[in-house]
Amino acid sequence: MRTLCVDIDGVLTRDWKSMDFENRRPHKTNIARLADVYATGMVQVVLWTARPGSIRKQTVKWLEDNNVSYHELWMDKPSFVAIVDDRSMTSVPTAKQLTELRGWDLV
């Protein structure tokens, strides 16, 4: 099964600059798009966030409160410019390309 990794802050939330993780505003359009992808059963949805593992419980609660569909939650994502991976099924798209081609609205 293929895996789709999705960031939380700035993709599933409208806010990403403050450390107030529990009160982030949900990005309802992107959450709905993710639910559609999840419902196909064709990919494993992994949420991969830079949030620290120490707030995992709060993160899971936010995801539950906002009806986010996912299979796994990975915490402590490192900061990077791009990921180079020999197993990737796509090239590295820009935020603009994702917005235009996939309908995602990125902060």
Coordinates of N, CA, C and O in Angstrom, one line a residue:
M1 N 0.9 -1.2 0.0 CA 0.0 0.0 0.0 C 0.9 1.2 0.0 O 1.9 1.3 0.7
R2 N 0.5 2.2 -0.7 CA 1.2 3.5 -0.8 C 0.9 4.3 0.5 O -0.1 4.2 1.1
T3 N 1.9 5.2 0.8 CA 1.7 6.0 2.0 C 1.7 7.5 1.5 O 2.5 7.9 0.7
L4 N 0.7 8.2 2.1 CA 0.6 9.7 1.9 C 1.0 10.3 3.3 O 0.3 10.1 4.3
C5 N 2.1 11.1 3.3 CA 2.4 11.8 4.5 C 1.9 13.2 4.4 O 2.1 13.9 3.4
V6 N 1.2 13.7 5.4 CA 0.6 15.0 5.5 C 1.0 15.7 6.8 O 1.0 15.1 7.8
D7 N 1.5 16.9 6.6 CA 1.8 17.8 7.8 C 0.5 18.2 8.4 O -0.5 18.3 7.8
I8 N 0.6 18.6 9.7 CA -0.6 19.1 10.4 C -0.7 20.6 10.3 O -1.6 21.2 9.8
D9 N 0.3 21.3 10.9 CA 0.3 22.7 11.0 C 0.6 23.4 9.7 O 1.6 23.2 9.1
G10 N -0.4 24.2 9.3 CA -0.3 24.9 8.0 C -0.9 24.2 6.8 O -1.1 24.7 5.8
V11 N -1.3 22.9 7.1 CA -2.0 22.1 6.1 C -3.4 21.7 6.6 O -4.4 22.0 6.0
L12 N -3.4 21.1 7.8 CA -4.7 20.8 8.4 C -5.2 21.8 9.4 O -6.3 21.8 9.9
T13 N -4.3 22.8 9.7 CA -4.6 23.9 10.5 C -4.4 25.2 9.7 O -3.6 25.2 8.7
R14 N -5.1 26.2 10.1 CA -4.9 27.5 9.4 C -3.8 28.3 10.1 O -3.3 29.3 9.5
D15 N -3.4 27.9 11.3 CA -2.3 28.6 12.0 C -1.1 27.7 12.1 O -1.2 26.5 12.2
W16 N 0.1 28.3 12.1 CA 1.3 27.5 12.3 C 2.4 28.3 13.0 O 3.4 27.7 13.3
K17 N 2.3 29.5 13.3 CA 3.4 30.3 13.8 C 3.5 30.3 15.3 O 4.5 30.3 15.9
S18 N 2.3 30.2 16.0 CA 2.4 30.2 17.5 C 2.6 28.8 18.1 O 2.4 27.8 17.4
M19 N 2.9 28.7 19.3 CA 3.0 27.4 20.0 C 1.7 27.0 20.7 O 1.7 26.0 21.4
D20 N 0.6 27.7 20.4 CA -0.7 27.3 21.0 C -1.4 26.3 20.1 O -2.3 26.5 19.4
F21 N -0.8 25.0 20.2 CA -1.3 23.9 19.4 C -2.7 23.6 19.6 O -3.4 23.2 18.7
E22 N -3.2 23.6 20.8 CA -4.6 23.2 21.1 C -5.7 24.0 20.6 O -6.8 23.6 20.4
N23 N -5.3 25.3 20.3 CA -6.3 26.2 19.8 C -6.2 26.6 18.3 O -6.7 27.6 17.9
R24 N -5.5 25.8 17.6 CA -5.3 26.0 16.2 C -6.6 25.9 15.4 O -7.4 25.0 15.8
R25 N -6.8 26.8 14.5 CA -8.1 26.7 13.7 C -8.0 25.6 12.6 O -7.0 25.6 11.9
P26 N -9.0 24.7 12.5 CA -8.9 23.7 11.5 C -9.1 24.2 10.1 O -9.8 25.2 9.9
H27 N -8.4 23.6 9.2 CA -8.5 24.0 7.8 C -9.5 23.0 7.2 O -9.2 21.9 6.8
K28 N -10.8 23.3 7.3 CA -11.9 22.4 7.0 C -11.8 21.8 5.5 O -12.1 20.6 5.3
T29 N -11.4 22.6 4.6 CA -11.3 22.2 3.2 C -10.3 21.1 3.1 O -10.6 20.0 2.5
N30 N -9.1 21.3 3.7 CA -8.1 20.3 3.5 C -8.4 19.0 4.4 O -8.0 17.9 4.0
I31 N -9.0 19.2 5.5 CA -9.5 18.0 6.3 C -10.5 17.2 5.5 O -10.4 16.0 5.5
A32 N -11.4 17.9 4.8 CA -12.4 17.1 4.0 C -11.7 16.4 2.8 O -12.0 15.3 2.5
R33 N -10.7 17.0 2.2 CA -9.9 16.4 1.1 C -9.2 15.2 1.6 O -9.2 14.1 1.0
L34 N -8.6 15.3 2.8 CA -7.9 14.2 3.4 C -8.9 13.0 3.7 O -8.6 11.9 3.5
A35 N -10.1 13.4 4.2 CA -11.1 12.3 4.5 C -11.5 11.6 3.2 O -11.6 10.4 3.2
D36 N -11.6 12.3 2.1 CA -11.9 11.7 0.8 C -10.8 10.7 0.4 O -11.1 9.6 0.0
V37 N -9.5 11.1 0.6 CA -8.4 10.2 0.2 C -8.4 9.0 1.1 O -8.3 7.9 0.7
Y38 N -8.6 9.2 2.4 CA -8.6 8.2 3.4 C -9.7 7.1 3.1 O -9.5 5.9 3.1
A39 N -10.9 7.6 2.7 CA -12.0 6.8 2.4 C -11.8 5.9 1.2 O -12.5 4.8 1.1
T40 N -10.9 6.2 0.3 CA -10.7 5.4 -0.9 C -10.0 4.0 -0.4 O -10.1 3.0 -1.2
G41 N -9.3 4.1 0.7 CA -8.6 2.9 1.1 C -7.4 2.5 0.3 O -6.8 1.5 0.4
M42 N -7.0 3.4 -0.6 CA -5.9 3.2 -1.5 C -4.5 3.6 -1.0 O -3.5 3.2 -1.5
V43 N -4.5 4.4 0.1 CA -3.3 4.8 0.7 C -3.3 4.8 2.2 O -4.4 4.8 2.8
Q44 N -2.2 4.6 2.8 CA -2.1 4.7 4.2 C -1.8 6.2 4.5 O -0.8 6.8 4.0
V45 N -2.6 6.9 5.3 CA -2.4 8.3 5.7 C -1.6 8.4 6.9 O -2.0 7.9 8.0
V46 N -0.5 9.0 6.8 CA 0.4 9.2 7.9 C 0.5 10.8 8.2 O 0.8 11.5 7.2
L47 N 0.2 11.2 9.3 CA 0.3 12.6 9.7 C 1.7 12.7 10.3 O 2.1 12.0 11.2
W48 N 2.5 13.6 9.7 CA 4.0 13.7 10.1 C 4.1 15.2 10.5 O 4.1 16.1 9.7
T49 N 4.3 15.4 11.8 CA 4.4 16.8 12.3 C 5.7 17.1 13.1 O 6.3 16.1 13.6
A50 N 6.0 18.3 13.1 CA 7.2 18.8 13.8 C 6.9 19.0 15.3 O 7.7 19.3 16.1
R51 N 5.6 18.9 15.6 CA 5.2 19.0 17.0 C 6.0 18.0 17.9 O 6.2 16.9 17.5
P52 N 6.4 18.5 19.1 CA 7.2 17.6 19.9 C 6.3 16.4 20.5 O 5.1 16.5 20.7
G53 N 7.0 15.3 20.6 CA 6.3 14.1 21.2 C 5.7 14.3 22.5 O 4.7 13.6 22.9
S54 N 6.2 15.3 23.3 CA 5.6 15.6 24.6 C 4.2 16.1 24.6 O 3.5 16.0 25.6
I55 N 3.7 16.5 23.4 CA 2.3 17.0 23.3 C 1.5 16.0 22.4 O 0.5 16.5 21.8
R56 N 1.9 14.8 22.3 CA 1.1 13.8 21.5 C -0.3 13.7 21.9 O -1.2 13.7 21.1
K57 N -0.6 13.6 23.2 CA -2.0 13.5 23.7 C -2.9 14.7 23.2 O -4.0 14.5 22.8
Q58 N -2.3 15.9 23.4 CA -3.0 17.1 22.9 C -3.3 17.1 21.4 O -4.3 17.5 20.9
T59 N -2.3 16.6 20.7 CA -2.4 16.5 19.2 C -3.5 15.5 18.8 O -4.3 15.9 18.0
V60 N -3.5 14.4 19.4 CA -4.5 13.4 19.1 C -5.9 13.9 19.5 O -6.8 13.7 18.7
K61 N -6.0 14.6 20.6 CA -7.3 15.2 20.9 C -7.7 16.2 19.9 O -8.9 16.2 19.5
W62 N -6.8 17.1 19.4 CA -7.2 18.1 18.4 C -7.6 17.3 17.1 O -8.6 17.7 16.5
L63 N -6.9 16.3 16.7 CA -7.3 15.5 15.5 C -8.7 14.9 15.7 O -9.5 15.0 14.8
E64 N -8.9 14.3 16.9 CA -10.2 13.7 17.1 C -11.3 14.8 17.1 O -12.4 14.6 16.5
D65 N -11.1 15.9 17.8 CA -12.1 17.0 17.9 C -12.4 17.6 16.5 O -13.5 18.1 16.3
N66 N -11.5 17.5 15.6 CA -11.7 18.0 14.2 C -11.9 17.0 13.2 O -11.9 17.3 12.0
N67 N -12.2 15.8 13.6 CA -12.6 14.6 12.7 C -11.5 14.4 11.6 O -11.9 14.2 10.4
V68 N -10.3 14.4 11.9 CA -9.2 14.2 11.0 C -9.0 12.6 10.8 O -8.8 11.9 11.8
S69 N -9.1 12.2 9.6 CA -8.9 10.8 9.3 C -7.5 10.4 9.0 O -6.8 11.1 8.2
Y70 N -6.9 9.4 9.7 CA -5.5 9.1 9.5 C -5.3 7.7 10.1 O -6.1 7.2 10.9
H71 N -4.2 7.1 9.6 CA -3.8 5.7 10.1 C -2.7 5.8 11.2 O -2.8 5.1 12.2
E72 N -1.7 6.7 11.0 CA -0.6 6.8 11.9 C -0.3 8.3 12.2 O -0.5 9.1 11.3
L73 N 0.3 8.6 13.3 CA 0.7 9.9 13.7 C 2.2 9.8 14.0 O 2.6 9.1 15.0
W74 N 3.0 10.5 13.3 CA 4.5 10.6 13.6 C 4.8 12.0 14.1 O 4.4 13.0 13.5
M75 N 5.5 12.1 15.2 CA 5.8 13.3 15.8 C 7.3 13.6 15.6 O 8.1 12.8 15.1
D76 N 7.8 14.8 16.0 CA 9.2 15.3 16.0 C 9.8 15.3 14.6 O 11.0 14.9 14.4
K77 N 9.0 15.7 13.6 CA 9.6 15.8 12.2 C 10.7 16.8 12.2 O 10.6 17.9 12.7
P78 N 11.8 16.5 11.5 CA 12.9 17.5 11.5 C 12.5 18.6 10.4 O 11.7 18.4 9.6
S79 N 13.2 19.7 10.5 CA 13.0 20.8 9.6 C 13.9 20.5 8.4 O 15.0 20.0 8.5
F80 N 13.3 20.6 7.2 CA 14.1 20.4 5.9 C 13.5 21.2 4.8 O 12.4 21.8 4.9
V81 N 14.3 21.3 3.7 CA 13.9 22.1 2.6 C 13.2 21.2 1.6 O 12.2 21.5 1.0
A82 N 13.6 19.9 1.5 CA 13.0 18.9 0.6 C 13.4 17.6 1.0 O 14.4 17.4 1.8
I83 N 12.6 16.6 0.6 CA 13.0 15.2 0.9 C 13.4 14.5 -0.4 O 12.6 14.6 -1.4
V84 N 14.5 13.9 -0.5 CA 15.0 13.2 -1.6 C 14.9 11.7 -1.2 O 15.5 11.2 -0.3
D85 N 14.0 11.0 -2.0 CA 13.8 9.6 -1.6 C 13.6 8.7 -2.9 O 12.9 9.1 -3.8
D86 N 14.4 7.6 -2.9 CA 14.3 6.8 -4.1 C 13.0 6.0 -4.3 O 12.6 5.5 -5.3
R87 N 12.2 6.0 -3.2 CA 10.9 5.3 -3.2 C 9.7 6.2 -3.4 O 8.5 5.8 -3.4
S88 N 9.9 7.5 -3.6 CA 8.9 8.5 -3.8 C 8.2 8.2 -5.1 O 8.8 8.0 -6.1
M89 N 6.9 8.4 -5.1 CA 6.1 8.2 -6.3 C 5.9 9.5 -7.1 O 5.4 9.4 -8.2
T90 N 6.3 10.6 -6.5 CA 6.1 11.9 -7.2 C 7.4 12.7 -7.0 O 8.1 12.5 -6.1
S91 N 7.5 13.7 -7.8 CA 8.6 14.7 -7.6 C 8.1 15.6 -6.4 O 7.0 15.5 -6.0
V92 N 9.0 16.4 -6.0 CA 8.7 17.3 -4.9 C 7.9 18.6 -5.4 O 8.5 19.4 -6.1
P93 N 6.6 18.6 -5.2 CA 5.9 19.8 -5.7 C 6.0 21.0 -4.8 O 6.3 20.9 -3.6
T94 N 5.8 22.1 -5.4 CA 5.8 23.4 -4.6 C 4.4 23.5 -4.0 O 3.5 22.9 -4.5
A95 N 4.3 24.4 -3.0 CA 3.0 24.7 -2.4 C 2.0 25.2 -3.5 O 0.9 24.8 -3.5
K96 N 2.5 26.0 -4.4 CA 1.6 26.5 -5.4 C 1.1 25.4 -6.3 O 0.0 25.4 -6.7
Q97 N 2.0 24.5 -6.7 CA 1.6 23.4 -7.5 C 0.5 22.5 -6.8 O -0.4 22.1 -7.4
L98 N 0.8 22.3 -5.5 CA -0.2 21.5 -4.8 C -1.6 22.2 -4.8 O -2.6 21.6 -5.0
T99 N -1.6 23.5 -4.6 CA -2.8 24.2 -4.5 C -3.5 24.2 -5.8 O -4.7 23.9 -5.9
E100 N -2.8 24.4 -6.9 CA -3.4 24.4 -8.2 C -3.8 23.1 -8.7 O -4.9 22.9 -9.3
L101 N -3.0 22.1 -8.5 CA -3.2 20.8 -9.1 C -4.0 19.8 -8.2 O -4.7 18.9 -8.7
R102 N -4.0 20.0 -7.0 CA -4.6 19.0 -6.1 C -5.7 19.7 -5.2 O -6.4 19.0 -4.5
G103 N -5.9 21.0 -5.3 CA -7.0 21.6 -4.5 C -6.7 21.9 -3.1 O -7.5 22.3 -2.3
W104 N -5.4 21.6 -2.7 CA -5.0 21.9 -1.3 C -4.8 23.4 -1.1 O -4.2 24.0 -1.9
D105 N -5.3 23.9 0.0 CA -5.1 25.3 0.3 C -4.0 25.4 1.4 O -4.4 25.1 2.6
L106 N -2.8 25.8 1.1 CA -1.7 25.8 2.1 C -1.5 27.2 2.6 O -1.6 28.2 1.9
V107 N -1.2 27.2 3.9 CA -1.0 28.5 4.6 C 0.4 29.1 4.2 O 1.3 28.4 4.0

